[in-house]
Short mmCIF file of C-alpha atoms in Angstrom, two decimals:
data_model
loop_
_atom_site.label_atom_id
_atom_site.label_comp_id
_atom_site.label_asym_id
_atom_site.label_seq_id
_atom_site.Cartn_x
_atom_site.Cartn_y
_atom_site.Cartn_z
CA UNK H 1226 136.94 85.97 134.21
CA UNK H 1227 138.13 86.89 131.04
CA UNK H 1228 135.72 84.38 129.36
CA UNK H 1229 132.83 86.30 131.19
CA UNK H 1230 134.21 89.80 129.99
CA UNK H 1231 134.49 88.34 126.31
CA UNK H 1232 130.41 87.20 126.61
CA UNK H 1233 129.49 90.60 128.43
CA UNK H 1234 131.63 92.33 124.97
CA UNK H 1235 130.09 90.20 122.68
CA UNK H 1236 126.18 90.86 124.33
CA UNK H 1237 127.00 94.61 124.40
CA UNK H 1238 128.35 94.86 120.97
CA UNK H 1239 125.33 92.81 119.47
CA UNK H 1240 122.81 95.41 121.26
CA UNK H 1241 124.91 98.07 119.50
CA UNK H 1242 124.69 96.64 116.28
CA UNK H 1243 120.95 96.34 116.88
CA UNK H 1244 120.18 99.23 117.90
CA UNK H 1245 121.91 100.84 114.88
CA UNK H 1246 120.57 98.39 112.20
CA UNK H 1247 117.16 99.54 113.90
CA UNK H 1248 117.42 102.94 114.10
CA UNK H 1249 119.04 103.09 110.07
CA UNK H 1250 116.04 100.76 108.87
CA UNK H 1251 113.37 102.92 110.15
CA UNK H 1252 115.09 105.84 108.67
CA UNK H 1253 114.98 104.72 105.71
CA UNK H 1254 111.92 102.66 105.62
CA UNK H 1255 109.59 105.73 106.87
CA UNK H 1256 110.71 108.08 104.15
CA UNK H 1257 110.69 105.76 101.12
CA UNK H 1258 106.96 106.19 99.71
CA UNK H 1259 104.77 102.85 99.74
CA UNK H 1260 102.84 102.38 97.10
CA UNK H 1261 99.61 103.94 96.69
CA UNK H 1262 96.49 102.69 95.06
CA UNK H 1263 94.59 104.73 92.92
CA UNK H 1264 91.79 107.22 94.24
CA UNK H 1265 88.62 106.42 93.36
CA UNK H 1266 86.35 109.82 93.58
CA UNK H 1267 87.23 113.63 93.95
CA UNK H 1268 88.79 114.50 97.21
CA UNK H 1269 86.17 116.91 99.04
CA UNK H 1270 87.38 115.85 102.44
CA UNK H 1271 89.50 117.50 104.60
CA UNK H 1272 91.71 115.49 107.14
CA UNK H 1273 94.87 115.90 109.28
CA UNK H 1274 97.76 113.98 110.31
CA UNK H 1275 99.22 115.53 113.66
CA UNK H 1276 101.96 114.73 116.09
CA UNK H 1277 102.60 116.09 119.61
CA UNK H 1278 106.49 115.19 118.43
CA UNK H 1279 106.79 112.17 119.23
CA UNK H 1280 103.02 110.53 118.81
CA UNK H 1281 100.31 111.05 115.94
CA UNK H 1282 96.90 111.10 115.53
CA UNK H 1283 94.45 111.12 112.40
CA UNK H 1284 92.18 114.25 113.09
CA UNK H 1285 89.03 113.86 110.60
CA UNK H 1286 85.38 115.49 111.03
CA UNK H 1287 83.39 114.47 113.59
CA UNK H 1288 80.50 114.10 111.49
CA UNK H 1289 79.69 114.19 107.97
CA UNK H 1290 77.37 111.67 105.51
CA UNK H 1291 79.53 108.20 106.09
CA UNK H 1292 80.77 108.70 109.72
CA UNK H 1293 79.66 110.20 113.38
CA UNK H 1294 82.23 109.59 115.62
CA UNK H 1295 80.30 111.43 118.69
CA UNK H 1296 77.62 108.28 118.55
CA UNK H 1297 81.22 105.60 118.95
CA UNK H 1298 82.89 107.77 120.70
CA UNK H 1299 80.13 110.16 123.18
CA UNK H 1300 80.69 113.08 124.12
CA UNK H 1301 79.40 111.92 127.61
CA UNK H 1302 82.19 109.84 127.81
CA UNK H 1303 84.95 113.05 128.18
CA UNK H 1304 85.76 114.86 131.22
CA UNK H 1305 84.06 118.15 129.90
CA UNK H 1306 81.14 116.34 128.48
CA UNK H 1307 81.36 119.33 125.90
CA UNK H 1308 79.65 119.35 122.19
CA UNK H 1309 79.57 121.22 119.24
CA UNK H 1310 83.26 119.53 118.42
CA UNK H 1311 84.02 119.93 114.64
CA UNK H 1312 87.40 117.45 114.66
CA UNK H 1313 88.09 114.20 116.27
CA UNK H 1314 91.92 112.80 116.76
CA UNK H 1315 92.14 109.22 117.09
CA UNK H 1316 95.58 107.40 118.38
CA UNK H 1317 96.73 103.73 119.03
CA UNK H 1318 99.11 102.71 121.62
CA UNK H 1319 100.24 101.18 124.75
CA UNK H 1320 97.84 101.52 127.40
CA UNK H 1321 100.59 101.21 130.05
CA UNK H 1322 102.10 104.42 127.76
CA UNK H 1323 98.86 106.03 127.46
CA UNK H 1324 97.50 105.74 131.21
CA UNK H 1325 100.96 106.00 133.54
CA UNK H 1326 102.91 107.94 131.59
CA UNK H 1327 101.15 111.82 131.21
CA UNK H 1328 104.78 112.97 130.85
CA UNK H 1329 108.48 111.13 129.91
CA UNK H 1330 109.63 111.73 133.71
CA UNK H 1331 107.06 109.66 134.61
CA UNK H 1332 108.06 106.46 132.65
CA UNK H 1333 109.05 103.87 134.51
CA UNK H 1334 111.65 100.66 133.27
CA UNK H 1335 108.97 98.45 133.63
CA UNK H 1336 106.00 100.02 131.58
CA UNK H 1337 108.92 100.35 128.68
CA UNK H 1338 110.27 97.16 129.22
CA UNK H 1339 106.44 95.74 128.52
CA UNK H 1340 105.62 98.05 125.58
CA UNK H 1341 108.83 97.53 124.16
CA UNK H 1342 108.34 93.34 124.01
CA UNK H 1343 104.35 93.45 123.31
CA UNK H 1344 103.52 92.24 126.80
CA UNK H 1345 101.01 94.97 127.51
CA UNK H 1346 97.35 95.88 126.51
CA UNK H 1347 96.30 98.71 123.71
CA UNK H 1348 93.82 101.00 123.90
CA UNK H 1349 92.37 104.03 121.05
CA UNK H 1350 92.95 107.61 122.41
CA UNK H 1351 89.92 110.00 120.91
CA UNK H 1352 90.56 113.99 121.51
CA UNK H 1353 87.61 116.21 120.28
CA UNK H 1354 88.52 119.97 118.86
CA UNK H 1355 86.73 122.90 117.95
CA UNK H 1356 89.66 123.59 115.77
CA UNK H 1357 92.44 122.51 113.94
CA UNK H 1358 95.37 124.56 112.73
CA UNK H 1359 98.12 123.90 110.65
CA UNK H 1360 101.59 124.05 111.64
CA UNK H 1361 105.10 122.14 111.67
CA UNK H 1362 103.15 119.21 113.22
CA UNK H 1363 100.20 119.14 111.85
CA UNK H 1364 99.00 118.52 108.59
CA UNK H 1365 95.91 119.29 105.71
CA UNK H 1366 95.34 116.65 103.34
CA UNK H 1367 92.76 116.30 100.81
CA UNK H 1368 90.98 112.87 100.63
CA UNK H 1369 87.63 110.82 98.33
CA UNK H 1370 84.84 109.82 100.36
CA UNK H 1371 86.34 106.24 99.40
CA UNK H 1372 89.64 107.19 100.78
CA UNK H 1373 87.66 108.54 103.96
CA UNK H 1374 85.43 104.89 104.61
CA UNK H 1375 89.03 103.47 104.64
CA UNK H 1376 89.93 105.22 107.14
CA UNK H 1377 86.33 104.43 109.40
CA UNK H 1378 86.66 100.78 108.47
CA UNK H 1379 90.38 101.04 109.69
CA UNK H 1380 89.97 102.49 113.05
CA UNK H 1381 86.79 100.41 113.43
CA UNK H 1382 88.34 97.40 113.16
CA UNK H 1383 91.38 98.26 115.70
CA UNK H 1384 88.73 98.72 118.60
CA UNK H 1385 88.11 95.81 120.80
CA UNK H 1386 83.76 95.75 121.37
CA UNK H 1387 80.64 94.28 123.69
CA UNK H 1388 77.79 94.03 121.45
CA UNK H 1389 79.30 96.00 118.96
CA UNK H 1390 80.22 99.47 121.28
CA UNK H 1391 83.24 100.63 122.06
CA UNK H 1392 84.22 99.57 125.22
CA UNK H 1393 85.39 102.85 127.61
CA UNK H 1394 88.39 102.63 129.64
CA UNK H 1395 87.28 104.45 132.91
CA UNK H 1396 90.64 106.14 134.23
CA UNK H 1397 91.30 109.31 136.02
CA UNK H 1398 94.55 110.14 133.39
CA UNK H 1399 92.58 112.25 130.85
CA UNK H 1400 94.92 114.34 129.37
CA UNK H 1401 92.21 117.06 129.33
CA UNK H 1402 89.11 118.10 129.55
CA UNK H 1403 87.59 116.66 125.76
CA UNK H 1404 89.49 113.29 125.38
CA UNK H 1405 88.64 109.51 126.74
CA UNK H 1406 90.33 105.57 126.55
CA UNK H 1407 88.98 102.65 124.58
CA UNK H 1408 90.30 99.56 124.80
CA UNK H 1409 91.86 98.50 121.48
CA UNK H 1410 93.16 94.96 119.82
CA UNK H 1411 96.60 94.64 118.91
CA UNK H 1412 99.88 94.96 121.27
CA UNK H 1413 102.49 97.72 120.86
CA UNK H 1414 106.22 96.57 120.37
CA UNK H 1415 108.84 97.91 119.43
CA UNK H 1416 108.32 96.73 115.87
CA UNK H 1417 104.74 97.87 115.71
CA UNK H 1418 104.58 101.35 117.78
CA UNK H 1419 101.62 104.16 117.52
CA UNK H 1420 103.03 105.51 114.67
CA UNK H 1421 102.81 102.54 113.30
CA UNK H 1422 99.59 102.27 113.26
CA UNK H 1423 98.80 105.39 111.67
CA UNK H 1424 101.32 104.90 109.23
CA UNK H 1425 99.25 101.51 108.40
CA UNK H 1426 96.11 103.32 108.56
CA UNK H 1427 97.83 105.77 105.35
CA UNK H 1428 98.75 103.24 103.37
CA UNK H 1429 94.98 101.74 103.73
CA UNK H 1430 93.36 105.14 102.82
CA UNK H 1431 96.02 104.99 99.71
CA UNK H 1432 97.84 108.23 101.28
CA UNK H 1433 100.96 109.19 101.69
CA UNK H 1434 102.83 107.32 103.98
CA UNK H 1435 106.53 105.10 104.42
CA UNK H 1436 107.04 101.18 103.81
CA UNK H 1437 106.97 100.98 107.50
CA UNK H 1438 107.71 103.92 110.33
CA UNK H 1439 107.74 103.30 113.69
CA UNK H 1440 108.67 106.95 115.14
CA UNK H 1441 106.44 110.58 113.70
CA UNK H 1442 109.32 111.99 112.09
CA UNK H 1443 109.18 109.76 108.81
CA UNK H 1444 105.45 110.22 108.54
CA UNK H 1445 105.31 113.46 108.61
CA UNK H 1446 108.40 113.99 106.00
CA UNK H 1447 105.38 112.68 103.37
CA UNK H 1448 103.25 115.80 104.13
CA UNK H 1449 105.81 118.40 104.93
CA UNK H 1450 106.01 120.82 101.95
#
Protein backbone atom coordinates (compact mmCIF):
# COMPACT_ATOMS: atom_id res chain seq x y z
CA UNK A 1 0.00 0.00 0.00
CA UNK A 2 2.50 2.30 0.85
CA UNK A 3 4.40 1.51 -2.43
CA UNK A 4 1.10 2.53 -4.30
CA UNK A 5 0.78 5.87 -2.21
CA UNK A 6 4.60 6.63 -2.99
CA UNK A 7 3.70 6.12 -7.11
CA UNK A 8 0.27 8.08 -6.71
CA UNK A 9 2.90 11.07 -4.79
CA UNK A 10 5.37 10.79 -7.24
CA UNK A 11 2.53 11.02 -10.46
CA UNK A 12 0.88 13.95 -8.61
CA UNK A 13 3.98 15.83 -7.86
CA UNK A 14 5.31 15.40 -11.54
CA UNK A 15 1.83 16.95 -12.88
CA UNK A 16 2.59 19.79 -10.44
CA UNK A 17 5.87 20.40 -11.61
CA UNK A 18 4.42 20.38 -15.12
CA UNK A 19 1.94 22.32 -14.85
CA UNK A 20 4.14 25.04 -13.29
CA UNK A 21 7.14 24.67 -15.70
CA UNK A 22 4.17 25.20 -18.31
CA UNK A 23 2.43 27.86 -17.06
CA UNK A 24 6.14 29.94 -16.19
CA UNK A 25 7.38 29.12 -19.88
CA UNK A 26 4.48 30.60 -21.57
CA UNK A 27 4.77 33.56 -19.38
CA UNK A 28 7.72 34.26 -20.30
CA UNK A 29 7.89 33.07 -23.79
CA UNK A 30 4.68 35.26 -24.90
CA UNK A 31 6.10 38.52 -23.65
CA UNK A 32 9.71 38.26 -24.85
CA UNK A 33 9.55 39.94 -28.49
CA UNK A 34 10.51 37.49 -31.49
CA UNK A 35 12.34 38.83 -33.90
CA UNK A 36 10.96 40.82 -36.58
CA UNK A 37 11.98 41.13 -40.16
CA UNK A 38 12.18 44.27 -41.74
CA UNK A 39 9.05 46.02 -43.45
CA UNK A 40 9.22 46.31 -46.82
CA UNK A 41 6.71 49.33 -47.96
CA UNK A 42 4.80 52.14 -45.98
CA UNK A 43 2.16 50.85 -43.71
CA UNK A 44 -1.29 52.23 -45.19
CA UNK A 45 -3.20 49.32 -43.76
CA UNK A 46 -5.15 49.19 -40.92
CA UNK A 47 -5.61 45.82 -38.97
CA UNK A 48 -6.63 44.52 -35.51
CA UNK A 49 -5.68 41.95 -33.14
CA UNK A 50 -8.75 41.18 -30.75
CA UNK A 51 -9.55 38.80 -27.97
CA UNK A 52 -12.91 37.90 -26.39
CA UNK A 53 -10.35 37.23 -23.17
CA UNK A 54 -9.44 34.25 -23.60
CA UNK A 55 -9.41 33.69 -27.69
CA UNK A 56 -8.11 36.09 -30.60
CA UNK A 57 -8.80 36.86 -33.87
CA UNK A 58 -6.97 38.95 -36.72
CA UNK A 59 -9.74 41.49 -37.85
CA UNK A 60 -8.44 42.99 -41.36
CA UNK A 61 -10.67 44.64 -44.28
CA UNK A 62 -12.86 42.69 -46.00
CA UNK A 63 -11.81 43.96 -49.19
CA UNK A 64 -9.20 46.08 -50.54
CA UNK A 65 -6.65 45.68 -53.86
CA UNK A 66 -4.79 42.19 -52.71
CA UNK A 67 -7.64 40.44 -50.77
CA UNK A 68 -11.70 39.84 -50.76
CA UNK A 69 -12.49 37.74 -48.12
CA UNK A 70 -16.48 37.87 -48.90
CA UNK A 71 -15.61 35.74 -52.35
CA UNK A 72 -13.57 32.78 -49.64
CA UNK A 73 -15.56 33.37 -47.15
CA UNK A 74 -19.59 34.40 -48.66
CA UNK A 75 -21.62 36.21 -47.13
CA UNK A 76 -24.29 33.54 -48.08
CA UNK A 77 -22.63 31.31 -46.00
CA UNK A 78 -23.68 33.34 -42.43
CA UNK A 79 -26.82 33.06 -40.63
CA UNK A 80 -27.85 36.74 -41.53
CA UNK A 81 -26.66 36.46 -45.04
CA UNK A 82 -25.94 40.30 -44.43
CA UNK A 83 -23.41 42.59 -46.68
CA UNK A 84 -21.93 45.75 -46.73
CA UNK A 85 -19.33 44.26 -43.86
CA UNK A 86 -16.20 46.54 -43.68
CA UNK A 87 -14.01 43.98 -41.19
CA UNK A 88 -13.53 40.32 -41.18
CA UNK A 89 -12.13 38.33 -37.88
CA UNK A 90 -10.58 35.16 -38.63
CA UNK A 91 -9.73 32.44 -35.68
CA UNK A 92 -8.12 28.89 -35.52
CA UNK A 93 -9.05 26.29 -33.12
CA UNK A 94 -10.54 23.14 -31.95
CA UNK A 95 -13.59 22.34 -33.66
CA UNK A 96 -14.80 20.24 -30.70
CA UNK A 97 -14.04 23.91 -28.76
CA UNK A 98 -15.54 25.87 -31.41
CA UNK A 99 -18.88 23.79 -32.14
CA UNK A 100 -19.89 22.23 -28.40
CA UNK A 101 -18.66 24.60 -26.34
CA UNK A 102 -20.77 28.27 -26.97
CA UNK A 103 -19.96 28.88 -23.28
CA UNK A 104 -17.19 27.32 -20.47
CA UNK A 105 -20.27 25.58 -18.56
CA UNK A 106 -20.76 23.76 -21.41
CA UNK A 107 -17.29 22.04 -21.71
CA UNK A 108 -17.25 18.74 -21.20
CA UNK A 109 -13.89 16.38 -19.86
CA UNK A 110 -13.90 14.76 -22.96
CA UNK A 111 -13.87 17.62 -25.67
CA UNK A 112 -10.78 19.04 -23.31
CA UNK A 113 -9.27 15.91 -22.85
CA UNK A 114 -9.13 15.69 -26.99
CA UNK A 115 -8.09 19.31 -27.61
CA UNK A 116 -5.72 19.19 -24.97
CA UNK A 117 -3.70 15.88 -26.65
CA UNK A 118 -4.36 16.94 -30.50
CA UNK A 119 -6.88 14.17 -31.03
CA UNK A 120 -9.54 16.40 -32.51
CA UNK A 121 -10.24 18.24 -35.88
CA UNK A 122 -9.64 22.27 -36.54
CA UNK A 123 -11.65 24.41 -38.20
CA UNK A 124 -11.22 28.68 -39.20
CA UNK A 125 -13.92 30.81 -37.40
CA UNK A 126 -14.75 34.05 -39.84
CA UNK A 127 -17.00 36.92 -38.01
CA UNK A 128 -17.95 39.86 -40.38
CA UNK A 129 -18.36 43.60 -38.70
CA UNK A 130 -19.57 46.78 -39.72
CA UNK A 131 -17.25 48.11 -37.13
CA UNK A 132 -14.41 47.80 -35.13
CA UNK A 133 -13.55 49.71 -31.99
CA UNK A 134 -10.70 49.89 -29.94
CA UNK A 135 -10.56 48.96 -26.45
CA UNK A 136 -8.61 46.85 -23.68
CA UNK A 137 -9.03 43.88 -26.07
CA UNK A 138 -8.75 45.01 -29.12
CA UNK A 139 -6.12 46.45 -30.98
CA UNK A 140 -5.05 49.11 -34.18
CA UNK A 141 -1.98 48.31 -35.87
CA UNK A 142 -0.49 49.79 -38.84
CA UNK A 143 0.81 47.32 -41.52
CA UNK A 144 2.70 47.38 -45.65
CA UNK A 145 0.70 45.86 -48.22
CA UNK A 146 3.68 43.21 -47.99
CA UNK A 147 3.06 42.75 -44.37
CA UNK A 148 -0.79 42.42 -45.31
CA UNK A 149 -0.20 39.38 -48.33
CA UNK A 150 1.53 37.66 -45.33
CA UNK A 151 -1.11 37.61 -43.55
CA UNK A 152 -3.65 36.26 -46.79
CA UNK A 153 -1.00 33.71 -47.67
CA UNK A 154 -1.03 32.71 -43.87
CA UNK A 155 -4.62 32.13 -43.28
CA UNK A 156 -4.84 30.68 -46.80
CA UNK A 157 -2.70 28.11 -46.23
CA UNK A 158 -4.30 26.99 -42.69
CA UNK A 159 -7.70 26.18 -44.56
CA UNK A 160 -8.26 22.67 -45.59
CA UNK A 161 -9.98 22.95 -49.62
CA UNK A 162 -12.09 20.94 -52.58
CA UNK A 163 -10.98 22.38 -55.73
CA UNK A 164 -9.45 25.14 -54.17
CA UNK A 165 -12.77 26.60 -51.92
CA UNK A 166 -13.09 26.68 -48.61
CA UNK A 167 -14.87 23.94 -47.44
CA UNK A 168 -18.08 25.17 -44.99
CA UNK A 169 -18.77 23.44 -41.88
CA UNK A 170 -22.66 23.32 -41.85
CA UNK A 171 -23.58 23.49 -37.98
CA UNK A 172 -26.40 25.04 -36.15
CA UNK A 173 -23.69 26.68 -33.30
CA UNK A 174 -23.22 30.09 -35.00
CA UNK A 175 -22.34 32.28 -32.45
CA UNK A 176 -24.43 34.95 -34.24
CA UNK A 177 -26.04 36.14 -36.83
CA UNK A 178 -22.68 37.25 -39.33
CA UNK A 179 -20.15 34.39 -38.55
CA UNK A 180 -19.67 30.66 -40.19
CA UNK A 181 -17.09 27.26 -39.75
CA UNK A 182 -14.45 26.13 -42.19
CA UNK A 183 -12.72 23.26 -41.77
CA UNK A 184 -9.02 23.97 -41.18
CA UNK A 185 -5.54 21.76 -41.23
CA UNK A 186 -3.62 21.48 -38.23
CA UNK A 187 -4.74 19.97 -34.65
CA UNK A 188 -4.99 22.08 -31.47
CA UNK A 189 -2.92 20.84 -28.36
CA UNK A 190 -2.02 22.08 -25.67
CA UNK A 191 1.32 23.12 -27.10
CA UNK A 192 -0.16 24.68 -30.19
CA UNK A 193 -3.61 26.44 -29.00
CA UNK A 194 -5.65 29.35 -31.04
CA UNK A 195 -3.55 31.80 -29.82
CA UNK A 196 -1.04 30.13 -31.11
CA UNK A 197 -1.83 30.40 -34.22
CA UNK A 198 -2.29 33.96 -34.36
CA UNK A 199 0.70 34.52 -32.53
CA UNK A 200 2.42 32.48 -35.60
CA UNK A 201 0.48 34.36 -38.02
CA UNK A 202 2.43 37.87 -36.25
CA UNK A 203 5.56 36.72 -36.44
CA UNK A 204 4.89 35.85 -40.36
CA UNK A 205 3.49 39.39 -41.09
CA UNK A 206 6.90 40.57 -39.15
CA UNK A 207 4.57 42.11 -36.24
CA UNK A 208 4.68 42.23 -32.96
CA UNK A 209 4.27 39.15 -31.33
CA UNK A 210 6.09 36.54 -28.39
CA UNK A 211 8.66 33.56 -29.12
CA UNK A 212 5.71 31.39 -28.61
CA UNK A 213 2.17 32.17 -26.60
CA UNK A 214 -0.27 29.82 -26.17
CA UNK A 215 -2.97 31.90 -24.01
CA UNK A 216 -4.23 36.01 -25.34
CA UNK A 217 -2.74 37.62 -22.49
CA UNK A 218 1.00 37.59 -23.82
CA UNK A 219 -0.11 38.67 -27.25
CA UNK A 220 -1.80 41.33 -26.45
CA UNK A 221 1.00 42.73 -23.84
CA UNK A 222 2.91 43.53 -27.51
CA UNK A 223 0.13 46.01 -28.51
CA UNK A 224 -1.04 47.33 -25.22
CA UNK A 225 0.28 50.93 -24.86
Amino acid sequence: MKRVLKVIGYIFLGLLSFCVLYIVAEYCLSRIPAAQKEVVGERTIQVFVQSNGVHTDLVLPVMNEDMDWARLFPYKNTVGKGEGYQYIGIGWGDKGFYLDTPEWKDLKVSTAFVAAFGLGESAIHVTYYKAIREDELCFAYQISRSQYRDLVQYIEESLDRNQNEAILVKTDAQYGDADAFYEAKGAYSMFYSCNTWTNSALKKAGMPAGIWATLDKGILSHYKK
